[in-house]
Structures are given as C-alpha cells and as structure tokens.
C-alpha positions in Angstrom: 10.0 51.5 -18.4 7.1 49.3 -16.6 8.5 46.5 -18.7 12.0 45.2 -19.3 12.7 44.8 -22.6 14.1 41.6 -22.5 10.6 40.3 -20.9 8.3 42.1 -24.0 10.8 40.4 -26.1 10.1 37.3 -24.6 6.5 37.7 -24.6 6.4 37.9 -28.6 7.8 34.1 -28.4 5.5 32.8 -25.5 2.4 34.7 -25.5 1.1 34.9 -21.9 2.5 31.6 -21.4 3.8 31.5 -17.5 7.5 33.3 -16.6 9.7 32.3 -13.9 11.3 35.7 -12.5 13.5 37.3 -10.4 12.5 40.2 -8.6 13.9 42.9 -5.5 12.2 45.0 -3.3 13.3 47.1 -1.0 12.2 48.6 2.5 14.3 52.0 2.6 13.8 53.5 6.2 15.4 56.7 7.3 14.8 58.3 10.8 11.8 60.9 11.0 10.9 63.6 13.4 8.5 61.0 15.1 10.6 57.8 14.5 11.7 55.8 11.4 9.8 56.2 8.0 9.5 54.0 5.1 9.6 54.7 1.7 6.9 54.0 -0.4 5.8 54.2 -4.1 2.2 54.7 -5.5 1.8 52.3 -8.6 0.2 54.5 -11.3 -1.3 51.5 -12.6 -3.3 50.3 -9.5 -3.2 53.2 -7.1 -1.4 50.5 -4.7 1.2 52.0 -2.2 3.8 49.2 -2.0 7.6 49.6 -1.3 10.0 50.1 -4.2 9.7 46.5 -6.5 11.3 45.7 -9.5 12.5 42.8 -12.0 16.1 42.0 -11.9 17.5 42.8 -15.6 19.5 39.8 -17.2 23.2 39.6 -15.5 22.4 41.5 -12.9 22.5 40.9 -9.0 19.3 41.2 -6.9 21.2 44.0 -4.7 22.2 46.4 -7.8 18.9 46.1 -9.3 16.9 47.3 -6.3 19.4 50.3 -6.0 18.6 51.0 -9.4 15.0 50.5 -9.2 15.0 53.0 -6.1 17.0 55.5 -8.1 15.1 55.3 -11.3 11.7 55.4 -9.2 12.2 57.7 -6.8 14.9 59.5 -7.3 16.7 58.8 -3.5 20.2 57.3 -3.1 20.0 54.2 -0.6 22.3 51.7 0.8 21.6 48.0 1.2 21.7 47.1 5.1 21.4 43.4 4.3 19.0 41.0 2.6 16.1 40.0 4.8 13.8 37.3 2.8 13.9 35.7 -0.5 10.4 34.8 -1.3 8.5 32.7 -4.1 5.2 34.9 -5.0 2.0 33.7 -5.6 1.5 33.5 -9.7 0.1 36.7 -10.9 -2.2 37.6 -14.1 -1.9 40.9 -15.3 -5.3 42.7 -17.1 -3.3 41.7 -20.7 -3.4 37.8 -19.5 0.4 37.7 -19.5 0.8 35.2 -16.4 4.4 35.3 -14.3 5.6 34.7 -10.5 8.0 35.8 -8.8 10.8 34.9 -6.9 11.7 38.1 -4.8 14.8 39.4 -3.0 13.8 41.7 -0.3 16.2 44.2 1.3 16.2 46.4 4.1 18.3 49.4 3.0 19.1 52.9 4.6 18.2 56.3 2.4 21.4 58.2 2.0 20.1 61.4 0.3 17.5 62.5 -1.9 14.2 63.7 -1.5 11.0 61.1 -3.0 10.1 62.3 -6.6 8.0 60.3 -9.7 10.9 59.0 -11.5 9.0 57.6 -14.0 5.9 55.8 -15.4 5.7 53.2 -13.4 4.5 55.5 -10.4 1.9 58.7 -9.6 3.4 59.5 -6.2 6.2 58.5 -3.6 7.0 59.8 -0.2 8.1 58.4 3.0 5.7 57.1 5.5 5.7 56.9 9.5 6.1 52.9 10.2 3.5 53.2 12.4 1.2 55.4 10.4 1.7 53.8 6.6 -1.3 53.3 4.0 -3.3 50.7 3.1 -1.4 48.4 0.9 -1.6 45.1 0.3 -0.5 41.7 2.8 2.3 41.1 1.1 3.7 44.5 0.7 2.6 44.9 4.3 4.5 41.5 5.4 8.0 43.1 3.6 7.8 46.0 5.8 7.3 44.1 8.9 10.0 41.2 8.0 12.5 43.8 7.4 11.5 45.6 10.2 11.7 42.9 12.8 13.9 40.2 11.6 17.5 38.9 13.0 20.2 38.6 11.1 19.2 35.5 9.5 17.3 35.6 5.8 14.0 34.1 6.0 12.9 31.8 3.2 9.1 32.0 2.4 6.4 31.1 0.0 3.3 32.8 -0.4 1.8 29.7 -0.9 3.2 28.2 2.4 -0.5 26.1 3.6 1.2 27.5 7.6 2.2 30.8 6.7 5.4 29.6 8.6 8.8 31.5 8.0 11.9 29.6 7.7 15.0 31.4 8.9 18.6 30.6 7.3 21.7 31.5 9.2 24.0 33.4 7.4 
C-alpha cells in the first residue's frame, strides 16, 4: 500500500494541511562482480530511481520500519549496519495537494539474501546497480547514497533547507 492507513485517516480530518512525518531510507549494499552495488527501486508514480524509502508506522522504530520496507518493496532481506544520517527534508506537495515534510532516518544496510523483485504497487522495477554506474536520480537521493558510502562512524544531522549545505556530525 502506497499510503499507510493512519495517514489516510488523518487526511480525512485535516485535508491537505501539512503533516510532519517520520521516514526511513536504506542504502542497501552488496558486493557485485565489479565492486559494490546499491539496491534501488523505480517509483511507479514518477518513474524516479531511489533508494528504498518508507514511512514509519505509529509505534514502529526507524530501523524496524526500513527493514520492513526493504522486504515489502523488493523481497530482499538486509541487516542494518548503522544509522548514517538524520535529515529534515524539504516540504513536499503531492499532485493531489497533500502537503508534508519528513524527518528522515537514513541507514546503511548490508544485503543478506534474496533477488530484487517488485513487491508492491509503489515500484515498477528494482535492482542492484554498480555504485559507479547509478541511474539518474534526484540530488537528495544521490546524497543519501554518497553519505552512506563516505561517512564515518558519526551520525550526520542535516536539513535540506541548510543555507550552506553543511553537514553536522554528532559523535555516537
């Protein structure tokens, strides 16, 4: 299901007013024949390639949410390596007029098993791509991948609205 039921229920009460939502995303890596590969999904609604992303359900931890999303969207089993970034995303307005803004939790994950397949109606394709040969994607999604691949053991706190684009690291 593309939109969790709790959001559908909220929308009945608030219409298109902005929602502050928590999300999780995963940069799932595996070793390919030519080097590291990252798992991507092609969104059915926009045709955009992205890492696996999803909305955290009420009462669900961000790490549980992203492992669930990976399984649901791709059929792949992965494990969390670590949290790499917490980001305040820019506000989004969907074609139907719904407005929201996400507090995203970006995780570096390791592929355990399974071949990618389309697991729900949110995606039209899935697959592993060589890190040095990724399809075109929005800068915010490319930044997720770059941050996961090149960050240290620190969690990065950032905002899409940062004027200088600076990342702030916090020691674990």
